[in-house]
Each structure stands twice: as structure tokens, then as C-alpha cells.
XYZ file of C-alpha atoms in Angstrom:
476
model
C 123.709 64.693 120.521
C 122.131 64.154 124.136
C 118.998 63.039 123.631
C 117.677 60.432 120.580
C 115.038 61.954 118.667
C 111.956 60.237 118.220
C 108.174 60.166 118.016
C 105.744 58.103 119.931
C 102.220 56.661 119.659
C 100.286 58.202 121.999
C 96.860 57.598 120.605
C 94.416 56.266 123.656
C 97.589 55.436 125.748
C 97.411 56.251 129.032
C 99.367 59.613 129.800
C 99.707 60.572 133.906
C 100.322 64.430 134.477
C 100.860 64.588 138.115
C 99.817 68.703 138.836
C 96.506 70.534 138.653
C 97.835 73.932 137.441
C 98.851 76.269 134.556
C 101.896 73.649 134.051
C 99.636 70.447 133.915
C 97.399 72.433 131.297
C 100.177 73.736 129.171
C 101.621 69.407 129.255
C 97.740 68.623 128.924
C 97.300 70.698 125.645
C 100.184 69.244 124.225
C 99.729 65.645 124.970
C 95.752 65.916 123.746
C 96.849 66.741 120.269
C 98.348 63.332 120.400
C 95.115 61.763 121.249
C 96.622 60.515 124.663
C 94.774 59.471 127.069
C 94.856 61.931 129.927
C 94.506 61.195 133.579
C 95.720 63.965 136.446
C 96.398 63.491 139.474
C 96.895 66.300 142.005
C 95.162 67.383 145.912
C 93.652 70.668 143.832
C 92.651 71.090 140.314
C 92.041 74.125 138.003
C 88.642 75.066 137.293
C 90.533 75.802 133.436
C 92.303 72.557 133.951
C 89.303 70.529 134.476
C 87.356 72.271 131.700
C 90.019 72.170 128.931
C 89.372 68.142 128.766
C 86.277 67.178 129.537
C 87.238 63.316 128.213
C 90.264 63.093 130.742
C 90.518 61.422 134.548
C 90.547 63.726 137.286
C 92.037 62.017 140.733
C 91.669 64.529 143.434
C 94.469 63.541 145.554
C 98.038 63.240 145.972
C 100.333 61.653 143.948
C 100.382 57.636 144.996
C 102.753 55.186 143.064
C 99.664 53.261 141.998
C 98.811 55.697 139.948
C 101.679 54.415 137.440
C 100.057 51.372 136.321
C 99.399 50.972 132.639
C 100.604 54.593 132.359
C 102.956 54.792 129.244
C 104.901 58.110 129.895
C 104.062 60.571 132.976
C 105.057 64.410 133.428
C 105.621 66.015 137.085
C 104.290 69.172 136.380
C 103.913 70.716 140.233
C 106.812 73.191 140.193
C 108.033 71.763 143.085
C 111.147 70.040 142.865
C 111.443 67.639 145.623
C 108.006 66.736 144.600
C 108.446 66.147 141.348
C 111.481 64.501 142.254
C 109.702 61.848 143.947
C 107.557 61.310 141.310
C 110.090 60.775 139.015
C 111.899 58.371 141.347
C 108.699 56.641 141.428
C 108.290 56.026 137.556
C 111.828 55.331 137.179
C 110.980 52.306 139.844
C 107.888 50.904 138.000
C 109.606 50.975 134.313
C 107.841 54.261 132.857
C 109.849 57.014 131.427
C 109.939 60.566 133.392
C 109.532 64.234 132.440
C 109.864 66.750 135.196
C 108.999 69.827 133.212
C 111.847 72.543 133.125
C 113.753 69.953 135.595
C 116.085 68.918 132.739
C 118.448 67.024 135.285
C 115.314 65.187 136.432
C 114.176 64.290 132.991
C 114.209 60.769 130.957
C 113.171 62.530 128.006
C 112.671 66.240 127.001
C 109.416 67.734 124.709
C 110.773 69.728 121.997
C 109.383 73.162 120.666
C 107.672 71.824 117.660
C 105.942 73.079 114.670
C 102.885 71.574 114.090
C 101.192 70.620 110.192
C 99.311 67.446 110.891
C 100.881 64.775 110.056
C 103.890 66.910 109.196
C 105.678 67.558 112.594
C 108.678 69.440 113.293
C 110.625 68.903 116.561
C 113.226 71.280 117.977
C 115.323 70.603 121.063
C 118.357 72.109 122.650
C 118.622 69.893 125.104
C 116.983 71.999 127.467
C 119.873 74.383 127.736
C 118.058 77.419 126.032
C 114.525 76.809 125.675
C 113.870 80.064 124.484
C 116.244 79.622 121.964
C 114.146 76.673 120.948
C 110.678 78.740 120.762
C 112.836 81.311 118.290
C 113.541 78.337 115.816
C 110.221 77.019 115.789
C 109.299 81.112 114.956
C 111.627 80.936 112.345
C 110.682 77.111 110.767
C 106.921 78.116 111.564
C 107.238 81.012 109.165
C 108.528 78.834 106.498
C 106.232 75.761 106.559
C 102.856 76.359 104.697
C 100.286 75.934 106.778
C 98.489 73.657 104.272
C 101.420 71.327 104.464
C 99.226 69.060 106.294
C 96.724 68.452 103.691
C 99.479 67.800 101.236
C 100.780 64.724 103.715
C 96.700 63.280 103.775
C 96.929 63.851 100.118
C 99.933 61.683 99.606
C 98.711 59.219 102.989
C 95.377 58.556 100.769
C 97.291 58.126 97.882
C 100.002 55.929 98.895
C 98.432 52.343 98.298
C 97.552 53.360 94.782
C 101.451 54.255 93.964
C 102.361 51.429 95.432
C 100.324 49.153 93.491
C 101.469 51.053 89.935
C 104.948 52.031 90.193
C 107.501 49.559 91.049
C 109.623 50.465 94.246
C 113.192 52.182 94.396
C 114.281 55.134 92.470
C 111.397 54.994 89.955
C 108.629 55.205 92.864
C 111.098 57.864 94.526
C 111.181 60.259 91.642
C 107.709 60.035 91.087
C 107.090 61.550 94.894
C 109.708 64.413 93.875
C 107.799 65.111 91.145
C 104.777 65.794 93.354
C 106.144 67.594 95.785
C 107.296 69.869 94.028
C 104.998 70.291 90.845
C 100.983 71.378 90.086
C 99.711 68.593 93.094
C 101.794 70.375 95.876
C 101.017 73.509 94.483
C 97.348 73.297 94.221
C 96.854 71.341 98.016
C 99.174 74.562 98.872
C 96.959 76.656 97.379
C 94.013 74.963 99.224
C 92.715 73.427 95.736
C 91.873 70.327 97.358
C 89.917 69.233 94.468
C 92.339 70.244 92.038
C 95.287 68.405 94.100
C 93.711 64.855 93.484
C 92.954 65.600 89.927
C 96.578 66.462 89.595
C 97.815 63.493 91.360
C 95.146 61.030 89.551
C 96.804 62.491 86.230
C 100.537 62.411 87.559
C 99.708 58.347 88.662
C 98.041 57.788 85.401
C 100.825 59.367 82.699
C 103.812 57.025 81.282
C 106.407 57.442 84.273
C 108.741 58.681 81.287
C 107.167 61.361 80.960
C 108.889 65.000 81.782
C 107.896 66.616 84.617
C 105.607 69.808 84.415
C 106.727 72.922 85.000
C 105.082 75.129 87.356
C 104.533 79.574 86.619
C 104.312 81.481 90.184
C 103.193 85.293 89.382
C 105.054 86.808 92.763
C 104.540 90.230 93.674
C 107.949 91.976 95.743
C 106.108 94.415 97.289
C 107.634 97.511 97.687
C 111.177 96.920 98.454
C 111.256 95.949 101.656
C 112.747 92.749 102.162
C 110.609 91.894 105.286
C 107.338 93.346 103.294
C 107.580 89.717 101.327
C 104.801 87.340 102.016
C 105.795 84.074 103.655
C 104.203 82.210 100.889
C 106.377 84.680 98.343
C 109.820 83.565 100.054
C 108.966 80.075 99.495
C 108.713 79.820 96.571
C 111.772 82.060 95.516
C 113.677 79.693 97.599
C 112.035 76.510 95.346
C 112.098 78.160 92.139
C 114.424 76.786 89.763
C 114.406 80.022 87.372
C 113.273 83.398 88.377
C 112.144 86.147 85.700
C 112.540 89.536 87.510
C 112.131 93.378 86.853
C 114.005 96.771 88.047
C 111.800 97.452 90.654
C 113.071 94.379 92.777
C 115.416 95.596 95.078
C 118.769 93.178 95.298
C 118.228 92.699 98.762
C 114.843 90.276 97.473
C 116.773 88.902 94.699
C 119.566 87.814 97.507
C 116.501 85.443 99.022
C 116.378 83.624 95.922
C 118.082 80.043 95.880
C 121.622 79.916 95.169
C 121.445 77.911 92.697
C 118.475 78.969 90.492
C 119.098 81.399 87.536
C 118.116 84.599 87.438
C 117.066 86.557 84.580
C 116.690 90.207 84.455
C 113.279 91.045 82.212
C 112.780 94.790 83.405
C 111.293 97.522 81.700
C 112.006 101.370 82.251
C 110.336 104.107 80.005
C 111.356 103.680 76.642
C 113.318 100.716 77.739
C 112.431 97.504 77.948
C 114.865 94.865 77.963
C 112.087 92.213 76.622
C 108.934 92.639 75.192
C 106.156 91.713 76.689
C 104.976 88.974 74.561
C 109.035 87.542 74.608
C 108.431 87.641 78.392
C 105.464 85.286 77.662
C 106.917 83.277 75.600
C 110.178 82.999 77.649
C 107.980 81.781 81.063
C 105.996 79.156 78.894
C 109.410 77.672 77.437
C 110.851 77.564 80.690
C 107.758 75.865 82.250
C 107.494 73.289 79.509
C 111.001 72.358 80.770
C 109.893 71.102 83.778
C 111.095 73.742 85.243
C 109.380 75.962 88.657
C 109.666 79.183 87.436
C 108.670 82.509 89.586
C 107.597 86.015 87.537
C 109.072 88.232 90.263
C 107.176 91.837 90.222
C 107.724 94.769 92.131
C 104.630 95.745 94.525
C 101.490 93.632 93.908
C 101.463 91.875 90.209
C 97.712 92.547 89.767
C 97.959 96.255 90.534
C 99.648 97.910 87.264
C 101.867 94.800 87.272
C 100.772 93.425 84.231
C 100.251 90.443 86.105
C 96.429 89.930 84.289
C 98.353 89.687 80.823
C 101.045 87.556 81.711
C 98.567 84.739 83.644
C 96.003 84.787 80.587
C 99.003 83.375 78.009
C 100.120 80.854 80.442
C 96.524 79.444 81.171
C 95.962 80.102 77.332
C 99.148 77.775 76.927
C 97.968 75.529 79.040
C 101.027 76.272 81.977
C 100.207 75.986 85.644
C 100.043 79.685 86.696
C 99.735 80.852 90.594
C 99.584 84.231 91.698
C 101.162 85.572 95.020
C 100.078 88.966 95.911
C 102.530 91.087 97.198
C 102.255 94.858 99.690
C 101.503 97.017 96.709
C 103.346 100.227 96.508
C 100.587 102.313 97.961
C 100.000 100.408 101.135
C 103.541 99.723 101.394
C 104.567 103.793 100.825
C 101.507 105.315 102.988
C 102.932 103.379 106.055
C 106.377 104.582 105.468
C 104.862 108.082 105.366
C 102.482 107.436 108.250
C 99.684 108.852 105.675
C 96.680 106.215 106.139
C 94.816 106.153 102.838
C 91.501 106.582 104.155
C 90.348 108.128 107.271
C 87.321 108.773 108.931
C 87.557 113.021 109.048
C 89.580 113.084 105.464
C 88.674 110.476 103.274
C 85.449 107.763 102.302
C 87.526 106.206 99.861
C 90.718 105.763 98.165
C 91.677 104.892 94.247
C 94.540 103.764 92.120
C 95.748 105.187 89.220
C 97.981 105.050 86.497
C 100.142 107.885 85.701
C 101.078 107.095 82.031
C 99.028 105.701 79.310
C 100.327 102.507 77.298
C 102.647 104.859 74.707
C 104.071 106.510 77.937
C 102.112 109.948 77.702
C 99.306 110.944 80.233
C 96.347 108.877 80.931
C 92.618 109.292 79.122
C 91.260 109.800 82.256
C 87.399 110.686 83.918
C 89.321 113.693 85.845
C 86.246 114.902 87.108
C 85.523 111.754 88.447
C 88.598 112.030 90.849
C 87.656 115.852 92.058
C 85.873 114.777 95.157
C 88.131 116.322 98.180
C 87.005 113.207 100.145
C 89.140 110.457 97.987
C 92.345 109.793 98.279
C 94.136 109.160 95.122
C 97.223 107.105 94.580
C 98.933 107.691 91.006
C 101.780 105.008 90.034
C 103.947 105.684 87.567
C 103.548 109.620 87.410
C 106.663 111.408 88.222
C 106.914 112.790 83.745
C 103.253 113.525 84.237
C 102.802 115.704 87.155
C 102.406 118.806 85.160
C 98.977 116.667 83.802
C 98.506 115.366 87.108
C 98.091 118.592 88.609
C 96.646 120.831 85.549
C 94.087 118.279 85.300
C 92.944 117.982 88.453
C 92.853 121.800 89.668
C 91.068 122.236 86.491
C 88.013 119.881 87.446
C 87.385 121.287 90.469
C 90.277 119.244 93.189
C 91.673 122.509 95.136
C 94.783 123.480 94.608
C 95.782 123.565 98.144
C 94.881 119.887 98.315
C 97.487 118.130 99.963
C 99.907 115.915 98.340
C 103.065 113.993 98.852
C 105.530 112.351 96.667
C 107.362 109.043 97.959
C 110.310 107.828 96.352
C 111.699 104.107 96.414
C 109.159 103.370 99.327
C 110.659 101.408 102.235
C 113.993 101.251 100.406
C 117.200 102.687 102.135
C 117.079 105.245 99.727
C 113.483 105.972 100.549
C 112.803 109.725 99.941
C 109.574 112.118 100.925
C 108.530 115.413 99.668
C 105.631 117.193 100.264
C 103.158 120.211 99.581
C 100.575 121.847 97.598
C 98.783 120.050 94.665
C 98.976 123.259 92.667
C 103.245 123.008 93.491
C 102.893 119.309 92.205
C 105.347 120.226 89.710
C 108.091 121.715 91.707
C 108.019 119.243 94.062
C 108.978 117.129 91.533
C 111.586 118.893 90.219
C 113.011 120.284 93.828
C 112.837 116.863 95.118
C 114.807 115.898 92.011
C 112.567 112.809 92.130
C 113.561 110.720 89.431
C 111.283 107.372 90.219
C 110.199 104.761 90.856
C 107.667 106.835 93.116
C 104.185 107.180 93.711
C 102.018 110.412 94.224
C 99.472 110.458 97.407
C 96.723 113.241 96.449
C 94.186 114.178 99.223
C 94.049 115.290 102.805
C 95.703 112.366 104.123
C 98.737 113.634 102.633
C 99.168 116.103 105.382
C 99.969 113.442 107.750
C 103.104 112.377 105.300
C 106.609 112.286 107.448
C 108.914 114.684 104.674
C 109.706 117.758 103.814
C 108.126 120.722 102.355
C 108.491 122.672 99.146
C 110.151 125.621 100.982
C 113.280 123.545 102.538
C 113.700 121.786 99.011
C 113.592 125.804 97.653
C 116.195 126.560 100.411
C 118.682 124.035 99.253
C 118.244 124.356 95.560
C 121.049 125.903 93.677
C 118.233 127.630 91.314
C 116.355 130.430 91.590
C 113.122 129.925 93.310
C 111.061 131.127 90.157
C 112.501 128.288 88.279
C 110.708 125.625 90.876
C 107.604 127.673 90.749
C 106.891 128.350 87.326
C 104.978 125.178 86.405
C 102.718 125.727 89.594
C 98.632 126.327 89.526
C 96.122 128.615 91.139
């Protein structure tokens, strides 16, 4: 490596940025996080300069090498090389280390692109060779790194004379700081639980240090499909889970951003097919947790939106298992921006609801239909491609129009994504034409007629059948 990584106390040490512009401000920033203690020195100053620290020194003047003493590091930050050249010379002369910023050849030390959590700092140089490439790793770690991580570090700071003092040093203190960081206390100051965080700790600190680590239950909604539709605080925990529990509608692309090394099991259900019963599901994520282990629920769409999600947290909080839920894009958001169909609009529609397709035996819905006959609300129905015949009778019959737009999305923001569109009263044959087999979702309303997809007609065109056929189950 070039340059020796470290980190230095800046706290009410004297810092001299030589420059009174956008450069010195950008340095200033920066080195006030620190708590430094700023003093500038330049003929002209900033009026932003001079009002972004109102604690620092302000010497109106050029740069003189007086203005070294007691400094600890200084930055030429003129843009001007032969001036900040000099400047350099100068601190090189009295003892005090030198940054000429974006002068890498002029430099004693570099500032890295750095990723900031408190007292949980991340540091990223290239040696100044591709700064830019720099900023894109920070993006990259930035995305990763909870933004609470900094309250977990205060948590384990305040906490860190009181570990001492009860468990005995070495690997015995070391596994009990694994266990926190990755169990209920990390989870909960993760979660912003502050309160919750210290209880957890206090009760981690005061158990035999035999005792097996808990096990941890994330409820993690998928989204759509999407890979890049995950949350940030969804991938993770995929990549921390030891064991993840997953259905059919997560695509393989998600299930490919799950650690290497943690086992997956498949627990999906299809109509008529479920490859675990729900209450084995339970049962199965309460085991597992009671192992110690981290285990993640992985859910298509959003796990509190006909995910089930509800029953599955209620047995582990009745089992007394650490449960967190993660929302995820839930099939209608993620499918009306794939169509470019908003949900609501100002001209179309007041208001939009969800709605299940299929009732718990897998036949139609006992649903308030006239209830969901106002042609200002957009409807969403999950679930519904077996019962769009009901869909559509239903709705026509308490009052919805039949030329009320809808469209049908298919695998939403998959690769195999597909959209068809119409008529509600050709509901139906859109179905059928479409050949849309599921998962899918069914957008009723005006909105619909902004869907990207084609119509009824072009799926007639192509069909091998005779148009009647398509048409038959269709509405006035």
C-alpha cells in the first residue's frame, strides 16, 4: 500500500486551512466533524465560508509561516499550485504534516472518501489515483451500513466498563461481543429501540455466559421481484441470516443475495399446494430461532399486505422469539410503476384499495362489492387471475361500468414481466388471451388507461382460437 491508514485526534487541535473558498469549506466541513479547531487564513474569505463556522479563526491575510505554530495538520486549499506549494514547503520546514488538496504529489497525507456512523467510521482511499472511484465505494459501503450503526457503537462504548468488570478477558469476553452484535441488542439499537437495546444488553450481561445464544426471526418482504426493489435494510440481513425460510414468489435472482453459506429452505405455497403448512412454517422458524440461529421469513412483495406476515409474527412473539419485520415494495406499487399506471390521481382517482382475490379455501372473496363501485377508486386485486369471471360479474353488477378500465400485470418487474389490458366487462378474456397464468395482480379503475401493454384486440389477433371463444365470458 502507499499510504498507512490511520485516524487522528483532532478534537480542539488546532487545524490551519490556508484558502477562503468553496475548497477551504468543503476541508472545513470535514475537519469540524472532528471537532478540530479551525483557523483560515487567506487575503479574501467567503461570506458561506465565514458563516459555516461561526467558532473558527478568520486571518484576513496571506499565508505567513507563523501561522504554523501549534497547528497540528494544515490543508492548502487555494487551487493554486505554486501557492499551495509554498505552503506545503513551509509546513514540511516547521515539522507539521501537509495536504495540498487534489495535489497528490504535494501531499504528506491524503483524506479518504469515508462513510460516516459516529463512532463507526469507514475510510476509503485509492491513493488519490481515482478519486471518483473512491466516492463510488463509499456509495456502495454507504448503502450497506445501517445508519443506526452509530448508536449501536455508544451502546457498546457505555457498556464497555460493565463487561469488563463481569466477564473475564480473551475468548470468553470476545464471544460475548459476537453474541451482541449479531443477536436481539444489535437488532433492536438497529431498529432504533434504544430502550429495548439496553434492556437486551442488561439481560445478555446478566445470563450465565454458558448460556446459548438467542436466535433472532426477521419477517422480510422481497418486493416484487426486482432485485434492486429490495430495501437496504432487507439485503442486510439476508446477507447475516444464518437460515432463510422462503416462498415461490421470490425470484432466484433475490435468493442469489443471500449468504453463501446460510441454508435455504423452500416453504412456498401455490393453490392447492403448499409445500408446508402454515402452522409447520411456525413451528419450523421458532425451532430454528431457539437454535441460536438468525433466521429471515423471506416473502414476496410486502409481508403485511396478504403476506401472512400478521400470523406468522403473533406465534413467534406468542413463543416468546425475537420477531422484526422489514417491509418490502408491495406488488401494487411495485407493478403500477412498471405499467406507468399511478394508483391515484388527481382527475381519476381519490383513493386506492387492496384486495384479495381468493378467499381462505381458494374460491372468491365474501366481499362489500358495492362498496368498491365508486368509479373514483382504484382497486388492486392480488391473487385473482381463477377469479376474474367473479371479479368482473361482481363488480359490473353493483354498479362499476363495464368500460372501466383495467389492466392485468404479470410477474411485475420480473424479466418475464407481462401486460395486458382492456375493458372490465372483457376481464375474462384478457385473462385467458393473455394466457396469464400468475402470479399477477389486477389494476381496476381509470388509472388503468395509462398501463404500458397491449389490448384485447392484438391478444385476439394472435390467438389460434376463434374470437368468440375469448369473448364469451365477457359483460355488458
Amino acid at each position: 500500500m502507499r499510504y498507512f491508514p490511520t485516524f487522528m485526534q483532532l478534537r480542539e487541535r488546532r487545524v490551519l486551512v490556508a484558502g477562503g473558498g468553496e475548497t477551504a469549506l468543503r476541508k472545513g466541513r470535514l475537519l469540524a466533524k472532528a471537532g478540530a479547531d479551525l483557523v483560515f487564513v487567506a487575503p479574501a474569505m467567503d461570506a458561506d465560508l465565514i458563516a459555516a463556522f461561526p467558532s473558527a479563526a478568520f486571518i484576513k491575510r496571506g499565508f505567513e509561516p507563523d501561522d504554523l505554530s501549534g497547528a497540528r495538520l494544515v490543508f492548502a486549499a487555494n487551487d493554486d499550485e505554486e501557492l499551495d506549494r509554498s505552503i506545503v514547503e513551509a509546513a514540511r520546514a516547521a515539522g507539521v504534516p501537509a495536504n495540498a488538496v487534489d495535489q497528490p504529489d504535494l501531499c504528506d497525507f491524503i483524506t479518504p472518501s469515508i462513510v460516516d456512523r459516529g463512532d463507526v467510521v469507514v475510510a476509503i482511499s485509492t491513493a488519490g489515483s481515482a478519486p471518483v472511484l473512491g466516492r463510488s465505494l463509499r456509495a456502495r459501503i454507504e448503502a450497506l451500513l445501517p445508519q443506526r450503526m452509530s448508536d449501536l457503537a455508544a451502546l457498546a462504548r457505555a457498556f464497555r466498563p460493565a463487561v469488563a468488570a463481569r466477564i473475564a478477558g480473551g475468548p470468553a469476553r470476545r464471544r460475548f461481543w459476537e453474541r451482541v452484535f449479531s443477536g436481539p441488542v444489535a437488532e433492536r439499537a438497529l431498529a432504533g429501540d434504544a430502550p429495548g437495546a439496553r434492556e437486551a444488553m442488561v439481560r445478555a450481561l446478566n445470563a450465565p455466559q454458558t448460556e446459548d445464544e438467542a436466535g433472532v426471526v426477521h419477517i422480510v418482504g422481497a418486493g416484487p421481484g426486482d432485485p434492486e426493489l429490495l430495501t437496504l435494510k432487507a439485503l442486510r440481513i439476508l446477507q447475516e441470516a444464518d437460515v432463510v425460510l422462503h416462498d415461490n414468489l421470490v425470484d432466484d435472482a433475490i435468493l442469489e443475495l443471500v449468504r453463501r453459506d446460510a441454508d435455504r429452505i423452500y416453504v412456498g405455497k401455490k393453490k392447492s399446494d403448499h409445500s408446508l403448512p402454515q402452522s409447520e412454517i411456525g413451528e419450523l422458524m421458532i425451532r430454528l430461532a431457539q437454535e441460536g440461529k438468525r433466521v429471515v421469513r423471506l416473502k414476496g412483495g410486502d409481508p403485511f399486505v396478504f403476506g401472512r406476515g400478521g400470523e406468522e409474527l403473533e406465534a413467534l412473539r406468542a413463543a416468546g422469539v425475537d420477531a422484526f419485520v422489514v417491509p418490502g415494495v408491495t406488488a401494487a406499487l411495485g407493478c403500477a410503476a412498471e405499467t406507468g399506471a399511478p394508483l391515484t390521481h388527481r382527475d381519476h382517482a381519490q383513493s386506492v384499495t387492496f384486495v384479495t382475490g381468493h378467499a381462505a379455501g381458494g374460491g372468491s372473496p365474501d366481499i362489500d362489492w358495492a362498496a368498491l363501485a365508486s368509479p373514483a377508486m382504484t382497486l388492486v386485486f392480488y391473487m385473482s387471475v381463477s377469479t376474474a369471471d367473479d371479479i368482473a360479474r361482481n363488480l359490473i353488477a353493483h354498479g362499476r361500468a363495464g368500460s372501466t378500465p383495467v389492466a392485468i400485470v404479470e410477474n411485475g418487474s420480473r424479466a418475464n414481466q407481462k401486460i395486458v389490458k382492456g375493458a372490465l366487462r372483457d376481464l375474462p378474456g384478457l385473462v385467458k388471451a393473455g394466457e396469464v397464468k400468475g402470479p399477477a395482480i389486477v389494476l381496476v379503475g381509470d388509472v388503468a388507461q395509462f398501463a404500458d401493454g397491449r389490448g384485447l384486440l392484438d391478444l385476439v389477433d394472435q390467438s389460434t382460437e376463434r374470437p368468440a371463444a375469448i369473448f364469451e365470458r365477457a359483460y355488458a
